[in-house]
JSON list of C-alpha atoms in Angstrom, two decimals:
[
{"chain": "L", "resi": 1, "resn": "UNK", "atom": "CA", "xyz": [-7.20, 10.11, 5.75]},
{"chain": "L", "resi": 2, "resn": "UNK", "atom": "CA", "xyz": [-6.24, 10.07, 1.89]},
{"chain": "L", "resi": 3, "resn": "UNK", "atom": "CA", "xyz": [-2.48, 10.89, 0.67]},
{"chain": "L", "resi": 4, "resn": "UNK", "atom": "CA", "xyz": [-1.97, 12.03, -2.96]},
{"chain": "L", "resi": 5, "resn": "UNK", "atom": "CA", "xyz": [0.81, 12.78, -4.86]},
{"chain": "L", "resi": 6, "resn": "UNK", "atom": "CA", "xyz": [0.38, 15.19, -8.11]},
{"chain": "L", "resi": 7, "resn": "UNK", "atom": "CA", "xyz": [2.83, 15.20, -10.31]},
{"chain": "L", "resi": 8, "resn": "UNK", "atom": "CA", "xyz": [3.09, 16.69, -13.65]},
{"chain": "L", "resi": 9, "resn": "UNK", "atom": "CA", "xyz": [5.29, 19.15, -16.29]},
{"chain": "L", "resi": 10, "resn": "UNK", "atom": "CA", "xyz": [5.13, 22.82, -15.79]},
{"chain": "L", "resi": 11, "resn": "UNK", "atom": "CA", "xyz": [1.48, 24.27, -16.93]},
{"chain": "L", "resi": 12, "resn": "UNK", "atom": "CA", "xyz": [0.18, 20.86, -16.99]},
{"chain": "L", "resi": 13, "resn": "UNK", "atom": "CA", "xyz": [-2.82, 22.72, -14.65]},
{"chain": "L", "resi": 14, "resn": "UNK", "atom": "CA", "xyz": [-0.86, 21.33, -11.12]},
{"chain": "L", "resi": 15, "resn": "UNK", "atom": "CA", "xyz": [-1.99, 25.25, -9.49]},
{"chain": "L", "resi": 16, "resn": "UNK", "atom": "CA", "xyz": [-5.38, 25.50, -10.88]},
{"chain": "L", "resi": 17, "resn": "UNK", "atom": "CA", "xyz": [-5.97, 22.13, -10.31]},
{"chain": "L", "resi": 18, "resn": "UNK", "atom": "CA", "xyz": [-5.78, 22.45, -6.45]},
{"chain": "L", "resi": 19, "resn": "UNK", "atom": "CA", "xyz": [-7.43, 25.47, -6.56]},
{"chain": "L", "resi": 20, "resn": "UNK", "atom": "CA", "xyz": [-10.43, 23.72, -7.92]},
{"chain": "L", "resi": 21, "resn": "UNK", "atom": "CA", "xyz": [-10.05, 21.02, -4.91]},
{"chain": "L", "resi": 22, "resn": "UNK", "atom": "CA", "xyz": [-9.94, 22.93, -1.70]},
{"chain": "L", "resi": 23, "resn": "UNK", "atom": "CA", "xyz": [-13.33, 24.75, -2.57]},
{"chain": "L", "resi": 24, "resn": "UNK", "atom": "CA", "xyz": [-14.11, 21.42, -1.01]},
{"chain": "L", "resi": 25, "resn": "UNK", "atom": "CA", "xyz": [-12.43, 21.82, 2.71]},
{"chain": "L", "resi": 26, "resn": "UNK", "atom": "CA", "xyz": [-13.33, 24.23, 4.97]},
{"chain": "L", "resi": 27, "resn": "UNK", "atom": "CA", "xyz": [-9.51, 24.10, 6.95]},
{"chain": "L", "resi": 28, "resn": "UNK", "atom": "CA", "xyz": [-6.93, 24.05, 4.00]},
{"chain": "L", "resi": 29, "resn": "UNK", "atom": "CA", "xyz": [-3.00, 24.47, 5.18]},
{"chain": "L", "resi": 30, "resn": "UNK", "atom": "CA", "xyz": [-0.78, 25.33, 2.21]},
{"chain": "L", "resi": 31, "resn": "UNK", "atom": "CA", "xyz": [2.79, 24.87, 2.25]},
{"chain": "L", "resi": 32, "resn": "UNK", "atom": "CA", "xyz": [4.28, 26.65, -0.35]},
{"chain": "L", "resi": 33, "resn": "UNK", "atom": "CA", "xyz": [8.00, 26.39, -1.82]},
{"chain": "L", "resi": 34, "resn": "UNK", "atom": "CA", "xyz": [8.18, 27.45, -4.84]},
{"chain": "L", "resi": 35, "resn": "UNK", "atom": "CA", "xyz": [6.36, 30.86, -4.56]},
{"chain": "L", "resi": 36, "resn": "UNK", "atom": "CA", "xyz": [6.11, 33.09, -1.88]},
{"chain": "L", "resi": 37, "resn": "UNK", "atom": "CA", "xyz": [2.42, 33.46, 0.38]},
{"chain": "L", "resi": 38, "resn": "UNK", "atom": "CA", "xyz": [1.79, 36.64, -1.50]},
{"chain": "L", "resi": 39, "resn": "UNK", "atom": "CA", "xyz": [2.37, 35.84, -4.77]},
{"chain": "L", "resi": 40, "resn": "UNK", "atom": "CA", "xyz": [0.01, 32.67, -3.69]},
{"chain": "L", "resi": 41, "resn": "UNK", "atom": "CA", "xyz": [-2.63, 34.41, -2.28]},
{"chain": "L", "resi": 42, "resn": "UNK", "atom": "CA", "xyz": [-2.75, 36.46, -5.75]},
{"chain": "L", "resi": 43, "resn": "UNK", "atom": "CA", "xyz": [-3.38, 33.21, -7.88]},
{"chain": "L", "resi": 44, "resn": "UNK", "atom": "CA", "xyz": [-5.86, 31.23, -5.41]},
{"chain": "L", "resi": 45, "resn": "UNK", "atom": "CA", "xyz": [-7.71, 34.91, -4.08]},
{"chain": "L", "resi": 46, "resn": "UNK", "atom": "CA", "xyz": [-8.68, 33.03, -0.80]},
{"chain": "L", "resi": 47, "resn": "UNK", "atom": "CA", "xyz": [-8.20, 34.46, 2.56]},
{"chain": "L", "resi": 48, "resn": "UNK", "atom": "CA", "xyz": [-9.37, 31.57, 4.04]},
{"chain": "L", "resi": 49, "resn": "UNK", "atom": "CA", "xyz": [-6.69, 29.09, 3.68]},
{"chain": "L", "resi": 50, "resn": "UNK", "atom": "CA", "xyz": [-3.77, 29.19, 6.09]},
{"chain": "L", "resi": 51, "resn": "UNK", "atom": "CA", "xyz": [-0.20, 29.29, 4.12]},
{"chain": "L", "resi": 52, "resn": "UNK", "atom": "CA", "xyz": [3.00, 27.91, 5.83]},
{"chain": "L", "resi": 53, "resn": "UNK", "atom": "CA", "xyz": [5.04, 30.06, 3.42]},
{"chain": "L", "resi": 54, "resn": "UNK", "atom": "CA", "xyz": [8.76, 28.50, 3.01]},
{"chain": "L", "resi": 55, "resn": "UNK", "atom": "CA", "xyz": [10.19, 30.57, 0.41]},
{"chain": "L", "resi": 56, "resn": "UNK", "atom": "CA", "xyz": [10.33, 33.81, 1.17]},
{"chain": "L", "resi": 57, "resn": "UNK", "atom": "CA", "xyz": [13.48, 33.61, 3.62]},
{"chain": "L", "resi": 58, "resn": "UNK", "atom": "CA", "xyz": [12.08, 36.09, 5.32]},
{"chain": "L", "resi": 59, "resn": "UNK", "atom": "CA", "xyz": [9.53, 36.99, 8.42]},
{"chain": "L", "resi": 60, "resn": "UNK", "atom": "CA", "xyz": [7.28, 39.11, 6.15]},
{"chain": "L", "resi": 61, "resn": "UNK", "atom": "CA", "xyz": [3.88, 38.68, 6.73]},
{"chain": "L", "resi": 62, "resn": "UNK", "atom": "CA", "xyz": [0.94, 40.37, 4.26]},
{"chain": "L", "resi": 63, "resn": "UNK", "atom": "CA", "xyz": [-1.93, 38.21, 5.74]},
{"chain": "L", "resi": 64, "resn": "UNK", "atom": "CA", "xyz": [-2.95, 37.13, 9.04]},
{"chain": "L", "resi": 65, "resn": "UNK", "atom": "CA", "xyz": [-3.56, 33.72, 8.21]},
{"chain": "L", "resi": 66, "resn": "UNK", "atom": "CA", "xyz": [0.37, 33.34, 6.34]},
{"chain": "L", "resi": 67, "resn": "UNK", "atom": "CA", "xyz": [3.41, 31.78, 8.77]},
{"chain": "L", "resi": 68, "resn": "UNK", "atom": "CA", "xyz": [6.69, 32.46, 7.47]},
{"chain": "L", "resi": 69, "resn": "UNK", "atom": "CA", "xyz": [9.62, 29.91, 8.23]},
{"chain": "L", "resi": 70, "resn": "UNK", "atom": "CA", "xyz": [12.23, 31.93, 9.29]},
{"chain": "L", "resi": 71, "resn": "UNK", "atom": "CA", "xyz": [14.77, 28.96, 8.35]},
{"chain": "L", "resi": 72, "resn": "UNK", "atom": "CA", "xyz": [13.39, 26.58, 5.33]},
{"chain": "L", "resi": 73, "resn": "UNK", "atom": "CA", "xyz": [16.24, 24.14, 5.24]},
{"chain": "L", "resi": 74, "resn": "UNK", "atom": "CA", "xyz": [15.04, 23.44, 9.03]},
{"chain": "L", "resi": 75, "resn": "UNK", "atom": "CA", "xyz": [12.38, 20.68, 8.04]},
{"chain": "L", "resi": 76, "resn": "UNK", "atom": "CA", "xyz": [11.37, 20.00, 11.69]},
{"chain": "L", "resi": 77, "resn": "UNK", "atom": "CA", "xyz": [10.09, 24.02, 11.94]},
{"chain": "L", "resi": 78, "resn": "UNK", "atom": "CA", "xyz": [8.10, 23.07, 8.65]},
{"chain": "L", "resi": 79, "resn": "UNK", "atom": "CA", "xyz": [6.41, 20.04, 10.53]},
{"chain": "L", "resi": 80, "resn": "UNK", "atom": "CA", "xyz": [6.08, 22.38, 13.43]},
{"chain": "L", "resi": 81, "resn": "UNK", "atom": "CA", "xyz": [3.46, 24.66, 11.78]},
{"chain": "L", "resi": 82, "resn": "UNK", "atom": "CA", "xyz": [1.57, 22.21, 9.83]},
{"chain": "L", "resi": 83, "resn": "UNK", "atom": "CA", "xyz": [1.24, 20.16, 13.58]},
{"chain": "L", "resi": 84, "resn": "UNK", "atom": "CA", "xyz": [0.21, 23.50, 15.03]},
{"chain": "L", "resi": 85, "resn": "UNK", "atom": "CA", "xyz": [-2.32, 24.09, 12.71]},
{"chain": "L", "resi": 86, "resn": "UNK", "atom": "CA", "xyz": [-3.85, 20.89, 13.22]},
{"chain": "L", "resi": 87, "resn": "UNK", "atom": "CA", "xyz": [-3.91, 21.25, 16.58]},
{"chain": "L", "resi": 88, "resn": "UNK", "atom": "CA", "xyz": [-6.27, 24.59, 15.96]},
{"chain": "L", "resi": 89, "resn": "UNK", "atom": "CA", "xyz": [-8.54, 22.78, 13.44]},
{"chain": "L", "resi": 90, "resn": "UNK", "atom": "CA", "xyz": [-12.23, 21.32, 14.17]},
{"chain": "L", "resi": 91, "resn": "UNK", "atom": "CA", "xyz": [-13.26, 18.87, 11.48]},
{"chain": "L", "resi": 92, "resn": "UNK", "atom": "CA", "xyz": [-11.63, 17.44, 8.20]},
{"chain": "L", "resi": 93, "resn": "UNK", "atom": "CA", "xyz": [-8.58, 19.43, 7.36]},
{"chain": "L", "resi": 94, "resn": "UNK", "atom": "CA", "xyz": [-6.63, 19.47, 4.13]},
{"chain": "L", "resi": 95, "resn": "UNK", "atom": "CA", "xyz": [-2.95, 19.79, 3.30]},
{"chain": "L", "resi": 96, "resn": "UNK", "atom": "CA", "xyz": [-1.20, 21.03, 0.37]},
{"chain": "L", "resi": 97, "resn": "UNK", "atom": "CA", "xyz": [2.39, 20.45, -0.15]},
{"chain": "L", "resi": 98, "resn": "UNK", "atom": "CA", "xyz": [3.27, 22.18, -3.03]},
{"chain": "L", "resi": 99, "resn": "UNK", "atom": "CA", "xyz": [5.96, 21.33, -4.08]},
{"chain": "L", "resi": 100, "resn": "UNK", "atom": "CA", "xyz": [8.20, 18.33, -3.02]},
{"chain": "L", "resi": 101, "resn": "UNK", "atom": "CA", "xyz": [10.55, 19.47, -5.54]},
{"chain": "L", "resi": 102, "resn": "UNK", "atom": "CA", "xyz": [11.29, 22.64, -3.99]},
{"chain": "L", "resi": 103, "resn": "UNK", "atom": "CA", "xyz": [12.17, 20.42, -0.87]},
{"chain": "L", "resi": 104, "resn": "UNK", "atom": "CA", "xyz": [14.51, 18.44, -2.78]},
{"chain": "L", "resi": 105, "resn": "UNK", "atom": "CA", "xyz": [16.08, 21.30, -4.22]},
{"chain": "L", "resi": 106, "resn": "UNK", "atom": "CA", "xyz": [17.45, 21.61, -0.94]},
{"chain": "L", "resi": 107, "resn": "UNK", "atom": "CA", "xyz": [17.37, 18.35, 1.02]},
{"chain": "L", "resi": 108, "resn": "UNK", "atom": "CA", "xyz": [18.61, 14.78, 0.04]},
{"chain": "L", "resi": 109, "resn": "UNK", "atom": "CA", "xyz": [15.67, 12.30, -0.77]},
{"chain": "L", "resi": 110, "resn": "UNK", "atom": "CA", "xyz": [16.01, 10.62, 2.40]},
{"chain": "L", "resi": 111, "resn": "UNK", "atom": "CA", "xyz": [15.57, 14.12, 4.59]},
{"chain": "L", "resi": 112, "resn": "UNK", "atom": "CA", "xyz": [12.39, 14.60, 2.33]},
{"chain": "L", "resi": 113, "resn": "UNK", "atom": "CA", "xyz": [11.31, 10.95, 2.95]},
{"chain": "L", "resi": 114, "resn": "UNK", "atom": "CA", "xyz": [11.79, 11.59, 6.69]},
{"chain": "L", "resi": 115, "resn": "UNK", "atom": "CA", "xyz": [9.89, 14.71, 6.97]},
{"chain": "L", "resi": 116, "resn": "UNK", "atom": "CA", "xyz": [7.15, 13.24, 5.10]},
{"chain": "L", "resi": 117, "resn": "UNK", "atom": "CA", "xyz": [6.70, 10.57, 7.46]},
{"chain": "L", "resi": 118, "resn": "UNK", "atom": "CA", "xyz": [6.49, 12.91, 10.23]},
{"chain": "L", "resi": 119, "resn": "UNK", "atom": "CA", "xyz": [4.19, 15.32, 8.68]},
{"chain": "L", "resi": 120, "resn": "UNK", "atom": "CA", "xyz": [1.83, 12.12, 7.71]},
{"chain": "L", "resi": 121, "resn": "UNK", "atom": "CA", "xyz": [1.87, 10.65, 11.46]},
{"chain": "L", "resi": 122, "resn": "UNK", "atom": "CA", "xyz": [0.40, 14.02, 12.89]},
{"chain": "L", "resi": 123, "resn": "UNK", "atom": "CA", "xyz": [-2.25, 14.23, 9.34]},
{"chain": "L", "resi": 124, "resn": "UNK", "atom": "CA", "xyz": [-3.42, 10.73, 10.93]},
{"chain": "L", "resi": 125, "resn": "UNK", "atom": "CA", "xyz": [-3.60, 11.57, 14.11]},
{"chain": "L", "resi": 126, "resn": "UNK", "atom": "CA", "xyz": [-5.60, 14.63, 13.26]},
{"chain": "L", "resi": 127, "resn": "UNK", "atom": "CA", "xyz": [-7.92, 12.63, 10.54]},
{"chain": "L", "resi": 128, "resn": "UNK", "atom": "CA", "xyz": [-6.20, 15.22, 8.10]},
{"chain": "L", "resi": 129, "resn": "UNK", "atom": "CA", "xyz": [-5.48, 14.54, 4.15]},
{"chain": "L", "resi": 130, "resn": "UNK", "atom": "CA", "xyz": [-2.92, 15.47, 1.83]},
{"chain": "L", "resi": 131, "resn": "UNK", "atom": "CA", "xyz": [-1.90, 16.70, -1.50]},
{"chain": "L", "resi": 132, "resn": "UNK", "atom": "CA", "xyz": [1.85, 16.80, -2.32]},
{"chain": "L", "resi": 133, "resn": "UNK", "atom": "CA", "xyz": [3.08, 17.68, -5.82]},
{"chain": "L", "resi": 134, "resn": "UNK", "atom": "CA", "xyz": [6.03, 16.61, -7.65]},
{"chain": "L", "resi": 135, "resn": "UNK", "atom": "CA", "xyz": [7.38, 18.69, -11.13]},
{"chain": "L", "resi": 136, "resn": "UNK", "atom": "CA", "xyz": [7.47, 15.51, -13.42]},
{"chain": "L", "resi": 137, "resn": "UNK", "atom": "CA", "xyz": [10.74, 15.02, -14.96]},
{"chain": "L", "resi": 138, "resn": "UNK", "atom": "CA", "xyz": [12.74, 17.47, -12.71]},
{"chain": "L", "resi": 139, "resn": "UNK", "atom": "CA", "xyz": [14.57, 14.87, -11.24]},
{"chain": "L", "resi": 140, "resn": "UNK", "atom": "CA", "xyz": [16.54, 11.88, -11.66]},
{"chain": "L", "resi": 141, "resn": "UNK", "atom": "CA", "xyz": [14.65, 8.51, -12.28]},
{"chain": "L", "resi": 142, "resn": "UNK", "atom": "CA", "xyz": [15.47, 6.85, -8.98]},
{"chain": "L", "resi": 143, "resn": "UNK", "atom": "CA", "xyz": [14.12, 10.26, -7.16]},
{"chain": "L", "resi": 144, "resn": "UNK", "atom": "CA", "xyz": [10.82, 10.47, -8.92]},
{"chain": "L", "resi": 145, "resn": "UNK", "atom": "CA", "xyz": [10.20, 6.36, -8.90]},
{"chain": "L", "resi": 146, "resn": "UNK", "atom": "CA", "xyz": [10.87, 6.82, -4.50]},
{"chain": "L", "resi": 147, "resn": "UNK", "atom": "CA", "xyz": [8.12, 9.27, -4.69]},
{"chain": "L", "resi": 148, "resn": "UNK", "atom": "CA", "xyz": [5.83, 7.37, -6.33]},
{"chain": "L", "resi": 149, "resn": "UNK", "atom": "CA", "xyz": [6.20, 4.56, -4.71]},
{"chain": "L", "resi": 150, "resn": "UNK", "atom": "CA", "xyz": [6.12, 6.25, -1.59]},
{"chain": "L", "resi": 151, "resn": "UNK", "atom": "CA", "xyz": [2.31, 7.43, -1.75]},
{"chain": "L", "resi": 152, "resn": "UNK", "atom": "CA", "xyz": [-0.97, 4.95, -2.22]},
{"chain": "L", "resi": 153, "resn": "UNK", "atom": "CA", "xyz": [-2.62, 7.63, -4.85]},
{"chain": "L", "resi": 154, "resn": "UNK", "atom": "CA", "xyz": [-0.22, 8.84, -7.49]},
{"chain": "L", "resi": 155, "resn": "UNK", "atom": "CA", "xyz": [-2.07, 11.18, -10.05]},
{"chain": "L", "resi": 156, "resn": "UNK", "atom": "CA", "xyz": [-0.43, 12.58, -13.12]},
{"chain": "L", "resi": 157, "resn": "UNK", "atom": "CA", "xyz": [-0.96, 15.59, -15.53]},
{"chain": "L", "resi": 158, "resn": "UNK", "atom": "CA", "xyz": [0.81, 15.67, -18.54]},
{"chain": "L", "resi": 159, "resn": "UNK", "atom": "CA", "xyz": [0.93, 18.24, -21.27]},
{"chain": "L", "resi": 160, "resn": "UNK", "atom": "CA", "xyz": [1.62, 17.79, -25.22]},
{"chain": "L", "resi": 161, "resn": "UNK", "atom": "CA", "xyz": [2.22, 21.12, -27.25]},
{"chain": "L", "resi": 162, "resn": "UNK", "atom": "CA", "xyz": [2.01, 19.87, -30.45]},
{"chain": "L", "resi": 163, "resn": "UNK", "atom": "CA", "xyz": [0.70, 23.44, -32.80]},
{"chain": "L", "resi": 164, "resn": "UNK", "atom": "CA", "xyz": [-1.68, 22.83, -30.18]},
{"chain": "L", "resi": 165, "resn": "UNK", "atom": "CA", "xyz": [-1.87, 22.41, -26.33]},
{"chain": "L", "resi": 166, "resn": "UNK", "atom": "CA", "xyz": [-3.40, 19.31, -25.05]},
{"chain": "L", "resi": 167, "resn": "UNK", "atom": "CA", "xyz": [-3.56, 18.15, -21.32]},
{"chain": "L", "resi": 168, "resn": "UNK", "atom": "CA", "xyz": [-4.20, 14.83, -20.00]},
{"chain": "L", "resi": 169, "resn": "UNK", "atom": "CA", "xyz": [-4.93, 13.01, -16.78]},
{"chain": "L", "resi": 170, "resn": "UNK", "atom": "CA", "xyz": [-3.51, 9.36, -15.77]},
{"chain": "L", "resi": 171, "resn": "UNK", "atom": "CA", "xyz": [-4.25, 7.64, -12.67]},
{"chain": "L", "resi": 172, "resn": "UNK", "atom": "CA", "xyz": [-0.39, 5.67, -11.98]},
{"chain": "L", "resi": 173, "resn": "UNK", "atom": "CA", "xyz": [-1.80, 4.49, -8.21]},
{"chain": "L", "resi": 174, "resn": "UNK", "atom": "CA", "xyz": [-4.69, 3.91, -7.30]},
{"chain": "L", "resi": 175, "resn": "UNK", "atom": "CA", "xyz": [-6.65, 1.96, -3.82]},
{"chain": "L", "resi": 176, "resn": "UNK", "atom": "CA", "xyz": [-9.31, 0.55, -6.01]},
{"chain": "L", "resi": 177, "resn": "UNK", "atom": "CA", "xyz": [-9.99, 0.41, -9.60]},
{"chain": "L", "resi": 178, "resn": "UNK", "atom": "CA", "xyz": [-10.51, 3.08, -11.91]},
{"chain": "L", "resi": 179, "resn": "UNK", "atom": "CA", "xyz": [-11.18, 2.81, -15.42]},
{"chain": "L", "resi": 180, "resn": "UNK", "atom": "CA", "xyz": [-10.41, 4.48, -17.78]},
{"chain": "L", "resi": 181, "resn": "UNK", "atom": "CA", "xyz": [-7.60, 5.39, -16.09]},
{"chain": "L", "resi": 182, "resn": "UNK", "atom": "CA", "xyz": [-6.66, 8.01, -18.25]},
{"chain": "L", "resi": 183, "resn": "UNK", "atom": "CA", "xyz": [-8.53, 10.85, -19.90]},
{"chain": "L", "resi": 184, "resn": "UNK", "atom": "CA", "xyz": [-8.31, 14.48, -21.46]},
{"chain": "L", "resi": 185, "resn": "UNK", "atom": "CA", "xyz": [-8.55, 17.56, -19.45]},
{"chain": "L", "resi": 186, "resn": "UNK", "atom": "CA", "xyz": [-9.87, 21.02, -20.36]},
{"chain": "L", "resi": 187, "resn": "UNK", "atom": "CA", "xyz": [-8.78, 24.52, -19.21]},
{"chain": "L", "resi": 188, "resn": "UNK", "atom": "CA", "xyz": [-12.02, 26.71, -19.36]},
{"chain": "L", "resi": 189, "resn": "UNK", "atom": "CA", "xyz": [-10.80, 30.00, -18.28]},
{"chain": "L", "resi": 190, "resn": "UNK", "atom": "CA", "xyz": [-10.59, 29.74, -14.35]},
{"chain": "L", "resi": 191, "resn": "UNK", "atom": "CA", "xyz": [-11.26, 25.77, -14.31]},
{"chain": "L", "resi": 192, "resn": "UNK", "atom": "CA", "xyz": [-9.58, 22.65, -14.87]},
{"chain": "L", "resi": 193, "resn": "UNK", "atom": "CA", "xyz": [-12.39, 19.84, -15.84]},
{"chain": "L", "resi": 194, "resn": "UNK", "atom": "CA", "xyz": [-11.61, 16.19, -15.70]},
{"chain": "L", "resi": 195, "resn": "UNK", "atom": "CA", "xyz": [-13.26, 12.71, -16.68]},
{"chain": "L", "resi": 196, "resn": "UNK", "atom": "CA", "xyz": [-16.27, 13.06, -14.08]},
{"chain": "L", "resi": 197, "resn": "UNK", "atom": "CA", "xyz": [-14.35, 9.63, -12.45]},
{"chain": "L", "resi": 198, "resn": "UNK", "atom": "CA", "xyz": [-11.54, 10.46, -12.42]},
{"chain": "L", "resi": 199, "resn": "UNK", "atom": "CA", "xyz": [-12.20, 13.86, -10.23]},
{"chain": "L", "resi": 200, "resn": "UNK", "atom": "CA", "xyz": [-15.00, 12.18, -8.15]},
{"chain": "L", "resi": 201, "resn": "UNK", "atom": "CA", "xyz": [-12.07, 9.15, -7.00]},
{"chain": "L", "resi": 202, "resn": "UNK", "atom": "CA", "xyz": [-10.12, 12.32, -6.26]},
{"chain": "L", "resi": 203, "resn": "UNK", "atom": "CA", "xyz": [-12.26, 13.74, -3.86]},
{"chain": "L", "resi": 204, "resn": "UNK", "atom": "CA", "xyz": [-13.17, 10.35, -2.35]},
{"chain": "L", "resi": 205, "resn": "UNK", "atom": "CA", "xyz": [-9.42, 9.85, -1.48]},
{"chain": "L", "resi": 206, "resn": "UNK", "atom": "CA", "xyz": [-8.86, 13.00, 0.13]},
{"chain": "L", "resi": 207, "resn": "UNK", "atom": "CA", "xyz": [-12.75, 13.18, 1.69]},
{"chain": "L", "resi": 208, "resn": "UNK", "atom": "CA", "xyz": [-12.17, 9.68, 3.23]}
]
């Protein structure tokens, strides 16, 4: 299994980003919350992917495949569904965690530190990988340097709106060596398109 944290400013491409990724899993869990499963379901227009929706406060469900928390601040319900989903899941599963930040909106670091540990164990057990994104800059230095020292694969996006917008890609953690380690990324329309090496060390990660 293969843990990454994204993190990166608002419209840095975070969303479209992992849209682009789980066109390469079959069994793709979502937790969302920051947005609710609908207005998710909108953006990504899969019906495919389970979403453990933790936002929306409450039990409204518009798809089969969405699971509502009926208490968010309860953490151990949110490990609950992701383990249950596993459980239901033949062959390499992914999950999405997006974002921490709405966690720690909510929950001291070391709550969020806890849960992740949890959630991780059962990914393990269940040969699952993981995605978990971070809004860059949303939070106070010591915060933001515990996540990223917290996960083996740290990958951020960064955004300069300068006249014009310009997105780039930096690998902060890596388990090998990748060079360049840094690299411009294009928005074409309904794709995000990184350095070829960059988005093949990606997939490696989270295929491994």
């Amino acid at each position: 299994m293969g843990e990454i944290l994204l993190s990166g400013v608002p419209g840095a491409g975070k969303t479209i980003l992992l849209k682009k990724i789980i066109r390469d899993f079959k069994n793709v869990i979502w937790v969302t919350t920051t947005r609710s499963a609908r207005a998710l379901r909108k953006i990504l227009m899969n019906d495919e992917i389970w979403i453990i929706d933790t936002h929306t406060w409450a039990h409204v469900k518009f798809h089969p495949r969405d699971i509502v928390i009926s208490n968010p601040l309860n953490l151990n319900e949110v490990n609950l569904g992701i383990s249950r989903l596993l459980d239901s899941m033949n062959g390499k599963s992914l999950v999405i965690l997006d974002s921490l930040t709405g966690l720690l909106l909510y929950h001291n670091l070391q709550r969020v530190i806890h849960f992740l540990r949890s959630a991780l164990v059962k990914m393990e057990e269940k040969d699952a990988s993981g995605i978990f994104t971070l809004v860059k800059n949303a939070h106070d230095i010591h915060t933001e340097t515990s996540m990223y020292a917290f996960f083996p694969v740290v990958i951020e996006l960064l955004r300069e709106d300068n006249g014009e917008t310009k997105r780039f890609v930096r690998v902060v953690k890596a388990t090998e060596y990748v060079e360049p380690s840094f690299g411009e990324v294009k928005v074409v329309k309904d794709d995000i398109i990184l350095p070829d090496h960059i988005m093949e060390y990606i997939l490696k990660v989270l295929k491994s």
